[in-house]
PDB file of C-alpha atoms in Angstrom:
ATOM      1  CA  UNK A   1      -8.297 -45.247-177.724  1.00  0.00           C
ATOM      2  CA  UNK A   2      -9.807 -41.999-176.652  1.00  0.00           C
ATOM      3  CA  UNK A   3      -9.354 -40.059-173.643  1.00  0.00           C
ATOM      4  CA  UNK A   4     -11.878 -38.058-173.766  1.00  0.00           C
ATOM      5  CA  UNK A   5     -13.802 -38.690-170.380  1.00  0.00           C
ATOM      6  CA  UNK A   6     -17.492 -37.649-168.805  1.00  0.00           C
ATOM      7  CA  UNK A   7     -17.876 -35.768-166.172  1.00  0.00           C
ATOM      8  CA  UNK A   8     -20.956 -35.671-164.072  1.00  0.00           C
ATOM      9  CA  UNK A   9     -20.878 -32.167-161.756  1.00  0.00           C
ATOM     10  CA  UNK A  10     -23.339 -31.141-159.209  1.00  0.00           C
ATOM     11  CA  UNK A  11     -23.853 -27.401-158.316  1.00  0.00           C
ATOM     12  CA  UNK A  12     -22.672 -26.181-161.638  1.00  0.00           C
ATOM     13  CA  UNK A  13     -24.474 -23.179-162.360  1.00  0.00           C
ATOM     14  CA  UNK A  14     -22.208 -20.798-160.600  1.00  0.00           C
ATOM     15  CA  UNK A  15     -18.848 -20.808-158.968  1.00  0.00           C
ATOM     16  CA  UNK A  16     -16.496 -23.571-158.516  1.00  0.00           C
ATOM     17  CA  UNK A  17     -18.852 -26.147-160.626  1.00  0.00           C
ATOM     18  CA  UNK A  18     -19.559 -23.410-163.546  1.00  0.00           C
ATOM     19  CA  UNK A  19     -15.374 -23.120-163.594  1.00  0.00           C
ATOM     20  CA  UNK A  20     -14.899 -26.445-163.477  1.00  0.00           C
ATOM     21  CA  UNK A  21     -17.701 -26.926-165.985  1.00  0.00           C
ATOM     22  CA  UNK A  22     -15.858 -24.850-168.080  1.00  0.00           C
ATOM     23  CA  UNK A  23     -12.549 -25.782-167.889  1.00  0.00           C
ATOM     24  CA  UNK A  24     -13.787 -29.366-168.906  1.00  0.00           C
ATOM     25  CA  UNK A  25     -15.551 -27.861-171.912  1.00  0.00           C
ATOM     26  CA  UNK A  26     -12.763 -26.939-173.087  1.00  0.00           C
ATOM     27  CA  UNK A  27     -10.338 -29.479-172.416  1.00  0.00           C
ATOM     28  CA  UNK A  28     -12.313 -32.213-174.860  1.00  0.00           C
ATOM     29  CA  UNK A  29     -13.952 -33.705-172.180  1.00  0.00           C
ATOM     30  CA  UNK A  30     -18.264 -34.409-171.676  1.00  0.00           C
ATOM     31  CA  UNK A  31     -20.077 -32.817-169.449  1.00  0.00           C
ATOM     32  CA  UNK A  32     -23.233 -33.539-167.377  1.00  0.00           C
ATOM     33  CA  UNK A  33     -23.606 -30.424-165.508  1.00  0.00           C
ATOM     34  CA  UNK A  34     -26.393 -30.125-162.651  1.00  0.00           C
ATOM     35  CA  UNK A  35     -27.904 -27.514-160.910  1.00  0.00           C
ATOM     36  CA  UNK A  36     -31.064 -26.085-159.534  1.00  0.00           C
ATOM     37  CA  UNK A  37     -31.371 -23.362-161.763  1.00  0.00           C
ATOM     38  CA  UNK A  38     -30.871 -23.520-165.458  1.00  0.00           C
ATOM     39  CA  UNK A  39     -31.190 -19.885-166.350  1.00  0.00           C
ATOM     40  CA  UNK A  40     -27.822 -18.342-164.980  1.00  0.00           C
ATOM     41  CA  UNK A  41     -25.913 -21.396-166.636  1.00  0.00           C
ATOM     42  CA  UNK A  42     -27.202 -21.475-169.936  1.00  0.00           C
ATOM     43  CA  UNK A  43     -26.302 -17.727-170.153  1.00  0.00           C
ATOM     44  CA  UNK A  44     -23.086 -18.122-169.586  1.00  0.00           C
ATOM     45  CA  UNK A  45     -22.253 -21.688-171.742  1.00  0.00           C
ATOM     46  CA  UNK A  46     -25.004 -21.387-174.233  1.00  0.00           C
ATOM     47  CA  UNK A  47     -27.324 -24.161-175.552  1.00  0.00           C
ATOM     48  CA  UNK A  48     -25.159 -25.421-178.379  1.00  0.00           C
ATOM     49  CA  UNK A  49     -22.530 -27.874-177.138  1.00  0.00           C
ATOM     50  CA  UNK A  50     -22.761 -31.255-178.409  1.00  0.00           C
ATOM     51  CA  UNK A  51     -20.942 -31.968-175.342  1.00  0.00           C
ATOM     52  CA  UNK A  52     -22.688 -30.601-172.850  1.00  0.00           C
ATOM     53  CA  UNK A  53     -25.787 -31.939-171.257  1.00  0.00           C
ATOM     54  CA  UNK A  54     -27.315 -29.985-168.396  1.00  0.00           C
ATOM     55  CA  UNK A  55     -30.010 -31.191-166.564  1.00  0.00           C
ATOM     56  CA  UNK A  56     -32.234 -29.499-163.515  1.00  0.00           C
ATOM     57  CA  UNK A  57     -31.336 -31.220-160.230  1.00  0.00           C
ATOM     58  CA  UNK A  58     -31.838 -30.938-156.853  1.00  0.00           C
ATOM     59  CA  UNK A  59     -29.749 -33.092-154.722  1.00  0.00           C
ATOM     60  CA  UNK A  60     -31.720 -33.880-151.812  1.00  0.00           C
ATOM     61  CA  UNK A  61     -34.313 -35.137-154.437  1.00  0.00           C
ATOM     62  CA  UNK A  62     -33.449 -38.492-154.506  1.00  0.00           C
ATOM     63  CA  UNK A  63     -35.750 -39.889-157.006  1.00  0.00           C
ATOM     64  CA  UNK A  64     -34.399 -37.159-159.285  1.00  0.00           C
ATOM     65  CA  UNK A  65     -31.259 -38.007-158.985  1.00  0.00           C
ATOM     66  CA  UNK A  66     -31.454 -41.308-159.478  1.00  0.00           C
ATOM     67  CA  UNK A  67     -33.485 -39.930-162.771  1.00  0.00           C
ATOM     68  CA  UNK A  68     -30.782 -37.726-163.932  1.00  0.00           C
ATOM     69  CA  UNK A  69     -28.407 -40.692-163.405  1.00  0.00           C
ATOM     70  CA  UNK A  70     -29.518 -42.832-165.638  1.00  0.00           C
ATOM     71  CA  UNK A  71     -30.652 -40.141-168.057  1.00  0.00           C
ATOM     72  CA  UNK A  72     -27.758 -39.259-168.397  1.00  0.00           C
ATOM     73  CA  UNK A  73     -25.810 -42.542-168.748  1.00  0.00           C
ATOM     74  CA  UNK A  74     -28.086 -42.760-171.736  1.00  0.00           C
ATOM     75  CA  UNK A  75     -27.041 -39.931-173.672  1.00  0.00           C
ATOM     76  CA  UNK A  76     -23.450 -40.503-173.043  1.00  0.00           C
ATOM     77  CA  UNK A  77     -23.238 -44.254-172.876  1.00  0.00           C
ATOM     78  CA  UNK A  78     -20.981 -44.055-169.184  1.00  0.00           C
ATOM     79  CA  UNK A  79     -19.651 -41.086-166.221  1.00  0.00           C
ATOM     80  CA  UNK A  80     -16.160 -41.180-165.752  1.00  0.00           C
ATOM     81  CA  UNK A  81     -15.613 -38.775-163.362  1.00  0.00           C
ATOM     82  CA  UNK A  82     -18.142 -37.310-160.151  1.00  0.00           C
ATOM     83  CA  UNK A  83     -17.657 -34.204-158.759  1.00  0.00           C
ATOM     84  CA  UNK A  84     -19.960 -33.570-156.190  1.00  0.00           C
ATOM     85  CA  UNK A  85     -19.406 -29.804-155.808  1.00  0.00           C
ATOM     86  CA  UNK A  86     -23.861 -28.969-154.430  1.00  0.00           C
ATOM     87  CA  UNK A  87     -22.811 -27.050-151.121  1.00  0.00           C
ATOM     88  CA  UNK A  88     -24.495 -24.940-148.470  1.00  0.00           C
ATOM     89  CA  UNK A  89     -23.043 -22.940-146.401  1.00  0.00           C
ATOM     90  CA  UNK A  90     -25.040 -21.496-143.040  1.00  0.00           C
ATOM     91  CA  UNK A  91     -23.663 -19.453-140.058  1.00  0.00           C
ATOM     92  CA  UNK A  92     -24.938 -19.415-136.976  1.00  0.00           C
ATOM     93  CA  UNK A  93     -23.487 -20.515-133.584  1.00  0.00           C
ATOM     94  CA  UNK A  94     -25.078 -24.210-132.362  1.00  0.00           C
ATOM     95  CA  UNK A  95     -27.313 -22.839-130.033  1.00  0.00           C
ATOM     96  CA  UNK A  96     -28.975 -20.591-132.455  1.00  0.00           C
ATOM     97  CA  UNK A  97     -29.275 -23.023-135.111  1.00  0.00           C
ATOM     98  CA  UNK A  98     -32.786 -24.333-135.382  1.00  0.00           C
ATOM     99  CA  UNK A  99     -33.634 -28.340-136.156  1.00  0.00           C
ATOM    100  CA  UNK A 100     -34.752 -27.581-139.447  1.00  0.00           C
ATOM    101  CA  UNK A 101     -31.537 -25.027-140.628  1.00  0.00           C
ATOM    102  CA  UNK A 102     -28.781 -27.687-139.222  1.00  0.00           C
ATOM    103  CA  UNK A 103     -30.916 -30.414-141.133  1.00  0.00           C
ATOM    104  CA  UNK A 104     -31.281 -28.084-144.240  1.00  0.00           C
ATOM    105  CA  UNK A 105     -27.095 -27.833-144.375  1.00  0.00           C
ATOM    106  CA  UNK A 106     -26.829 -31.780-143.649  1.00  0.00           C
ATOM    107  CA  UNK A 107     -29.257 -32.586-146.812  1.00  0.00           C
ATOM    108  CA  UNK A 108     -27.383 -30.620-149.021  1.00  0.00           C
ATOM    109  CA  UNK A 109     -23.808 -31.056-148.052  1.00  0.00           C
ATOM    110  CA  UNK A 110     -24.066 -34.795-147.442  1.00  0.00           C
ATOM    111  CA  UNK A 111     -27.179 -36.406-147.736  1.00  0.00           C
ATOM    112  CA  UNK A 112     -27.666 -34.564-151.241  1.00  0.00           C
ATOM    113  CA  UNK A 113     -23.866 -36.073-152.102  1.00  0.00           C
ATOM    114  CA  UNK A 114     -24.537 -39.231-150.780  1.00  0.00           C
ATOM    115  CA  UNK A 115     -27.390 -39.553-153.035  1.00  0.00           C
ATOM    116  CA  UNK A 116     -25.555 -38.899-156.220  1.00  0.00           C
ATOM    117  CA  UNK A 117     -22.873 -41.627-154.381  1.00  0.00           C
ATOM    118  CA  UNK A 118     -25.390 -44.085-154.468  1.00  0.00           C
ATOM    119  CA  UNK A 119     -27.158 -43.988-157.549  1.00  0.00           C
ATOM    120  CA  UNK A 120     -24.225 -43.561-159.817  1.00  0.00           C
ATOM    121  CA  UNK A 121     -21.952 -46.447-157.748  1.00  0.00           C
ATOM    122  CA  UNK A 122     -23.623 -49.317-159.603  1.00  0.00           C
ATOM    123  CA  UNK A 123     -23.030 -47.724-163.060  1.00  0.00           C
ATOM    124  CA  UNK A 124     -19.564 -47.120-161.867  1.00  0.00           C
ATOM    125  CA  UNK A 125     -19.055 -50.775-160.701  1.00  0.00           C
ATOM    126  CA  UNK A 126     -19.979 -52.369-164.240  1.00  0.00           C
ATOM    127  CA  UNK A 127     -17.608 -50.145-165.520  1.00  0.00           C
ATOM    128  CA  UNK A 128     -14.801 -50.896-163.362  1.00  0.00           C
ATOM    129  CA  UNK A 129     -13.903 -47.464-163.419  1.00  0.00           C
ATOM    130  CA  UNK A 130     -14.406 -43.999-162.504  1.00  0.00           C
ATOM    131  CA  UNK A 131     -13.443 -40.899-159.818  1.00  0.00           C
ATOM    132  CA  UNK A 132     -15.264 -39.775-157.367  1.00  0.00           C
ATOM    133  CA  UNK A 133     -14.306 -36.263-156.227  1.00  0.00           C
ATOM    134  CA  UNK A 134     -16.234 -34.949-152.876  1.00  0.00           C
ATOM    135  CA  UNK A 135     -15.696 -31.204-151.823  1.00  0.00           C
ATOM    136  CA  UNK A 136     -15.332 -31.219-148.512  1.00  0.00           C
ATOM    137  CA  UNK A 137     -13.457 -27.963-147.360  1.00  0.00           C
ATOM    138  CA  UNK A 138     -10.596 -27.087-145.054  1.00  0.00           C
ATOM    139  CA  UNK A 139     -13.343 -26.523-142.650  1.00  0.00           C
ATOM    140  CA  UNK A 140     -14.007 -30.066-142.273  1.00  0.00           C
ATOM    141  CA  UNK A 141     -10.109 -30.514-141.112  1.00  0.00           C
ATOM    142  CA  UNK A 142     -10.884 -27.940-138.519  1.00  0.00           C
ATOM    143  CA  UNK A 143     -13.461 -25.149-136.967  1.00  0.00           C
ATOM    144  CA  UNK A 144     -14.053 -21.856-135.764  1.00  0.00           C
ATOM    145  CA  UNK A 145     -17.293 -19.993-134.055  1.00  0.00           C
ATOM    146  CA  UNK A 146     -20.187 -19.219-136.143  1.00  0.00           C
ATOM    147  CA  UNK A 147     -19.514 -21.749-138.797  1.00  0.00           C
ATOM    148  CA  UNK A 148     -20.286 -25.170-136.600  1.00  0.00           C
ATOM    149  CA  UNK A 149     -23.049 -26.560-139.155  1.00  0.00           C
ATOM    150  CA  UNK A 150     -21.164 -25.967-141.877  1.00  0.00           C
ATOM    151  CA  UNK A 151     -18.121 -27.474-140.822  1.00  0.00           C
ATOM    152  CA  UNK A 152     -19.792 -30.650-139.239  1.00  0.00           C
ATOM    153  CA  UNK A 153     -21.250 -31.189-142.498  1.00  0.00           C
ATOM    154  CA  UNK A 154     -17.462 -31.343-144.121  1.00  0.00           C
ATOM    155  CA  UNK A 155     -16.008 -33.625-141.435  1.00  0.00           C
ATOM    156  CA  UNK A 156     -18.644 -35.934-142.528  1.00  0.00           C
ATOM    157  CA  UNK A 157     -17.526 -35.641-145.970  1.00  0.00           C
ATOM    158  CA  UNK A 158     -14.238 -36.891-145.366  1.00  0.00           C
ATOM    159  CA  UNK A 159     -15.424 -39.597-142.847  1.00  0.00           C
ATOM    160  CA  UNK A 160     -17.907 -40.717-145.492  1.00  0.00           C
ATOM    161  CA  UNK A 161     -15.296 -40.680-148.512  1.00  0.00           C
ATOM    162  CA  UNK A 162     -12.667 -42.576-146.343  1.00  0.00           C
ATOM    163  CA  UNK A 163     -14.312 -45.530-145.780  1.00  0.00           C
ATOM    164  CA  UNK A 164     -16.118 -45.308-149.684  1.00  0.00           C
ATOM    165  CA  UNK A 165     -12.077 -45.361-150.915  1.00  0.00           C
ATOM    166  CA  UNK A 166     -11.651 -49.009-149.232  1.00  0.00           C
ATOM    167  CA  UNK A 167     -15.383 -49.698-150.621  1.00  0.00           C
ATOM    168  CA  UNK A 168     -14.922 -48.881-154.260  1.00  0.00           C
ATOM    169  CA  UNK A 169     -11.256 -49.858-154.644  1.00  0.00           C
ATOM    170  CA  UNK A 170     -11.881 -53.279-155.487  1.00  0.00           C
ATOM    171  CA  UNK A 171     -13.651 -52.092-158.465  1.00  0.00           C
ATOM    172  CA  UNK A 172     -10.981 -50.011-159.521  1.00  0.00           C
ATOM    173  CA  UNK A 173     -12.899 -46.581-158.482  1.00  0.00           C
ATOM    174  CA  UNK A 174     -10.985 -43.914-157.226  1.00  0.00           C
ATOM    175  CA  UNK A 175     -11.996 -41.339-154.471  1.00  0.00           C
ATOM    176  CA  UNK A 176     -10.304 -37.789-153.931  1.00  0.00           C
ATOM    177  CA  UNK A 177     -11.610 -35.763-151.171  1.00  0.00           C
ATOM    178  CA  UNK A 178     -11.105 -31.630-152.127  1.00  0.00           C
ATOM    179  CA  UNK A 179     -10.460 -29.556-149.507  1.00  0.00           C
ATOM    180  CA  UNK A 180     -10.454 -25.839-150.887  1.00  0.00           C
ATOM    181  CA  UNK A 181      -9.467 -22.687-148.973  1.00  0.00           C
ATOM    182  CA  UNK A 182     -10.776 -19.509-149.289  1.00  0.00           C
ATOM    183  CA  UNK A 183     -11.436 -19.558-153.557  1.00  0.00           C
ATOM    184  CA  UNK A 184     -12.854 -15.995-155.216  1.00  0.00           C
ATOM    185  CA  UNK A 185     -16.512 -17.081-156.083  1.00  0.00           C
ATOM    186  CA  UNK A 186     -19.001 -15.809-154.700  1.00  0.00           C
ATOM    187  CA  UNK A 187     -19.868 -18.057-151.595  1.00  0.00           C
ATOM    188  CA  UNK A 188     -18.635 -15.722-148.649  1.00  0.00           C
ATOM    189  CA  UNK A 189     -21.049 -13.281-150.314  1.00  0.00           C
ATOM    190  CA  UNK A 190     -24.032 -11.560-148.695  1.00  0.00           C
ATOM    191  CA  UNK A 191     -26.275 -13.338-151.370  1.00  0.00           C
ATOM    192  CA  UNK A 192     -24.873 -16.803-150.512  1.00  0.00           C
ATOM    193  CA  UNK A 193     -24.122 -16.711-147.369  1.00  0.00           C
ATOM    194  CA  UNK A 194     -27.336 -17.930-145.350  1.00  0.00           C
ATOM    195  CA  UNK A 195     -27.369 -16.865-141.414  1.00  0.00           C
ATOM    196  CA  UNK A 196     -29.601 -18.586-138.715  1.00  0.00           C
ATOM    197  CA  UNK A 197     -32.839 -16.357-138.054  1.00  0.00           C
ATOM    198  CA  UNK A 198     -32.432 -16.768-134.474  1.00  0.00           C
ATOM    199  CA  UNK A 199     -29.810 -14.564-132.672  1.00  0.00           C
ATOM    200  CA  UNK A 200     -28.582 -14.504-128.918  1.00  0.00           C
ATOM    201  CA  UNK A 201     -26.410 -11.254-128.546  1.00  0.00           C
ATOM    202  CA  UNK A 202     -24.479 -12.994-126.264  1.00  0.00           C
ATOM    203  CA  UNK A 203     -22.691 -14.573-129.415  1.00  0.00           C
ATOM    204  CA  UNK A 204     -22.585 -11.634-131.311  1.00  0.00           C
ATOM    205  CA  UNK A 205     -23.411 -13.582-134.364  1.00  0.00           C
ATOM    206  CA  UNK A 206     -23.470  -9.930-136.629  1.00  0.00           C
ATOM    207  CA  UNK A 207     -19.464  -9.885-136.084  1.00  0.00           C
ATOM    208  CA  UNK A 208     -18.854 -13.285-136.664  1.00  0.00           C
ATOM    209  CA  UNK A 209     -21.285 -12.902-140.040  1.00  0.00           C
ATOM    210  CA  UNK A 210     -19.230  -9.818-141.181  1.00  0.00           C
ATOM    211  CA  UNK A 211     -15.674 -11.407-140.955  1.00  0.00           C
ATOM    212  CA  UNK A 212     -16.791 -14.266-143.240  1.00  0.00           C
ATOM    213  CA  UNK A 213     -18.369 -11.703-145.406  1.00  0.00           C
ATOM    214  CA  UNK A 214     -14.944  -9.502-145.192  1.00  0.00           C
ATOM    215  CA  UNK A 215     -13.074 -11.921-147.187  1.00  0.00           C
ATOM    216  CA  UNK A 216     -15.289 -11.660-150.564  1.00  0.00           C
ATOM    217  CA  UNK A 217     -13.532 -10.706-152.887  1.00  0.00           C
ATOM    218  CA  UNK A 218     -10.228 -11.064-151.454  1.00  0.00           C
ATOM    219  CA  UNK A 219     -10.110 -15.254-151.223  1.00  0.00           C
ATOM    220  CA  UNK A 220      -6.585 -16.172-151.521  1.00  0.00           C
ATOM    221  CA  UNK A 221      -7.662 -19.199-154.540  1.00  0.00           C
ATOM    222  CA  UNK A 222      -8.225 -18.836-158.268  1.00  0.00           C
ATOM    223  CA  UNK A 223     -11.429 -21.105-158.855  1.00  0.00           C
ATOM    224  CA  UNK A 224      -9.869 -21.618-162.631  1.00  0.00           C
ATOM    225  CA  UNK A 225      -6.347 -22.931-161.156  1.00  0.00           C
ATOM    226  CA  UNK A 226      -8.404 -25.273-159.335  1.00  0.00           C
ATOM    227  CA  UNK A 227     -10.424 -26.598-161.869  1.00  0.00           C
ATOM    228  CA  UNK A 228      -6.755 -27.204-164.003  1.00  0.00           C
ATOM    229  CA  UNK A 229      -5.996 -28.708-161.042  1.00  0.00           C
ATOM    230  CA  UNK A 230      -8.980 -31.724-161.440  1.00  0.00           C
ATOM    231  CA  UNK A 231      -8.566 -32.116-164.750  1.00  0.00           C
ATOM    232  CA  UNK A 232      -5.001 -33.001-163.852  1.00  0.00           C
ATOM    233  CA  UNK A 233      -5.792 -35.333-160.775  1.00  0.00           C
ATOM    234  CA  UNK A 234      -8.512 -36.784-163.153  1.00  0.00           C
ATOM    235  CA  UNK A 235      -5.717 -38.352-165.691  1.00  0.00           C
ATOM    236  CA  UNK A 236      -3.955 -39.856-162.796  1.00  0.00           C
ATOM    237  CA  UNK A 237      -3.044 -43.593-162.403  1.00  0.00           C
ATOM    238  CA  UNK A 238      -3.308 -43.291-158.344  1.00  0.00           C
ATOM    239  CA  UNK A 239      -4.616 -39.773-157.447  1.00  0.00           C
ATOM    240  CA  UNK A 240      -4.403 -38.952-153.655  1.00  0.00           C
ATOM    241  CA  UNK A 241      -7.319 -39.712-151.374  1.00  0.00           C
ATOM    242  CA  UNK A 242      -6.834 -36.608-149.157  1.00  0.00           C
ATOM    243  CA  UNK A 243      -5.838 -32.709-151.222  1.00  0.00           C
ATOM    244  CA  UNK A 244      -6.154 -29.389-149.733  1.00  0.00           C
ATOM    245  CA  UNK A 245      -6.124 -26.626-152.418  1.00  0.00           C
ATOM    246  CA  UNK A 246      -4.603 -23.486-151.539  1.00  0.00           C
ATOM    247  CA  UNK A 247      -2.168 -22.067-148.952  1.00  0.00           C
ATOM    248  CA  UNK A 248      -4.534 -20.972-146.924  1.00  0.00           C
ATOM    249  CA  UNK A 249      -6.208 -24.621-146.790  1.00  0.00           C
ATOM    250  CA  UNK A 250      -3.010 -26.623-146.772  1.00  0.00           C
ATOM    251  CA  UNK A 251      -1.373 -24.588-143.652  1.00  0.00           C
ATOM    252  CA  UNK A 252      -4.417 -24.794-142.007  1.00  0.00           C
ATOM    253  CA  UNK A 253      -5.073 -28.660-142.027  1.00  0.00           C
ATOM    254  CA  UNK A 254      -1.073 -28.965-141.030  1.00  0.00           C
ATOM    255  CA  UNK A 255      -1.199 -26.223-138.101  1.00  0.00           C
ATOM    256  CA  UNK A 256      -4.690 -27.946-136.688  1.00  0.00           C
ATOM    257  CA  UNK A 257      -2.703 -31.495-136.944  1.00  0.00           C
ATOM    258  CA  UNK A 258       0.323 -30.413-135.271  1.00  0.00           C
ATOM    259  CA  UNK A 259      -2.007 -29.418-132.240  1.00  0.00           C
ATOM    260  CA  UNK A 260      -3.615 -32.277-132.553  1.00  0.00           C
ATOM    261  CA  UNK A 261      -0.997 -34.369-132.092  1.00  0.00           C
ATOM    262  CA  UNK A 262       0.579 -32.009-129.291  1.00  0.00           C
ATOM    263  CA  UNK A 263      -2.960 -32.211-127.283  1.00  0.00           C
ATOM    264  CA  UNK A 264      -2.459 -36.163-127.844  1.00  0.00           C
ATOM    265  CA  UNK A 265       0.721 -36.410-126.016  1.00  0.00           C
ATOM    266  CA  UNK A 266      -0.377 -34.335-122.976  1.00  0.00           C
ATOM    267  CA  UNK A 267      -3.106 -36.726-122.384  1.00  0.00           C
ATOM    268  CA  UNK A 268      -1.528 -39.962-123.546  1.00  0.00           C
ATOM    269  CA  UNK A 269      -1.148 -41.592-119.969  1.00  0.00           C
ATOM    270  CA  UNK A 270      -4.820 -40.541-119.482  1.00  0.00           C
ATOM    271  CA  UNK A 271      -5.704 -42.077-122.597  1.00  0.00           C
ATOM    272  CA  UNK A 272      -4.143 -45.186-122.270  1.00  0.00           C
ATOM    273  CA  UNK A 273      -5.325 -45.878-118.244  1.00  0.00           C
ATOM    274  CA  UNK A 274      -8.396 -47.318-119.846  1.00  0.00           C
ATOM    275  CA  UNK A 275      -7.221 -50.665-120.924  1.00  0.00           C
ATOM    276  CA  UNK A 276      -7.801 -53.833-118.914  1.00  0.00           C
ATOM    277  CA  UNK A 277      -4.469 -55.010-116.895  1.00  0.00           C
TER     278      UNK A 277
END
């Protein structure tokens, strides 16, 4: 029987998803990349792999997706493996953010997943199979000024996957919810990074904007290590639910537990004096 496997990827025209895109290429496996631009990508893959099949797609378009879906299911009979990689990223602290910015980061980073989620579920179901991978980030385990939209829109991710894991296992589906660190793409660049167009100077949102920036270039992950790293998780019998990537990430999501927890036992008797006698 073969192994070889389709993957559907969203937000693979640059970064993470064009690595991962990649890596998958050349591992033997299908690929039904996505993106909103088609002219960077086909650059750097070219238009000549029988198994490649990339399609324009903009995930808060739902009717698109739902298009692309089953497009795509056509050409290569089933999708084996969903990586919903589409991500925004905005800074801004909350009270700068307008309606329509905090809304714009919500569509994209889970919205825009959850309609991939639900459009490609029921081909998953008749299958019995498949892997769903959601990139959250290790900013939904945890936040810091400047970066609230962004990392609300990650804890949601993980909220959302954890209760699609009990959906889907019944149908032998399997869920993994990514949570990178600081990878060297070019997302904490000046071109990607998108900053709310209303600024208080009592925030002093132009400091907080330049310390994400100061890290381009210098992120602590390899984006081609991590794409190994879901080819690997993709060939497993039981792959985990929850996986930081990266030192950075992984310390991180342990320190902010640890507190957690430590916060939890100060205020336990508190906690508890709510409970009927």
């Amino acid at each position: 029987m073969s192994t070889q496997k389709v993957w559907f990827i969203t937000g693979a025209s640059k970064g993470m998803g064009l690595e991962v895109t990649k890596a998958v290429l050349n591992h033997g496996d299908k690929v039904i990349a996505t993106s909103r631009s088609t002219d960077s990508f086909l650059e750097s893959l070219g238009e000549d792999n029988r198994n490649l099949l990339h399609l324009k797609m903009d995930v808060t378009n739902e009717q698109e997706v739902k298009d692309i879906i089953s497009k795509s299911v056509k050409v290569f009979g089933q999708i084996g493996v969903v990586v919903n990689n589409a991500g925004y990223n905005l800074l801004g602290n909350i009270e700068e953010l307008s309606d329509s910015e905090l809304r714009e980061t919500m569509d994209v980073n889970v919205f825009g997943m959850t309609n991939v989620i639900r459009h490609i579920l029921p081909h998953l179901r008749r299958q019995k199979s498949g892997h769903i991978i959601n990139i959250s980030s290790m900013m939904g385990y945890m936040s810091y000024p400047g970066n609230g939209s962004y990392s609300a829109s990650k804890f949601a991710v993980i909220g959302l996957s954890e209760a699609l894991a009990q959906e889907v296992e019944p149908f032998g589906i399997d869920v993994t919810i990514l949570a990178p660190g600081t990878f060297r793409t070019s997302f904490m660049s000046e071109s990607s990074l998108a900053v709310a167009k209303n600024k208080i100077d009592a925030y002093n949102l132009k400091e907080q904007v330049e310390t994400f920036r100061s890290f381009d270039g210098k992120q602590l992950g390899d984006p081609k290590k991590l794409a190994q790293v879901l080819i690997q998780i993709s060939r497993m019998e039981n792959p985990p639910l929850h996986l930081p990537l990266g030192s950075d990430s992984f310390n991180a999501i342990l320190g902010s537990r640890d507190r957690e927890q430590e916060e939890l036992k100060e205020w336990k008797e508190l906690s508890l004096s709510t409970d009927f006698k």
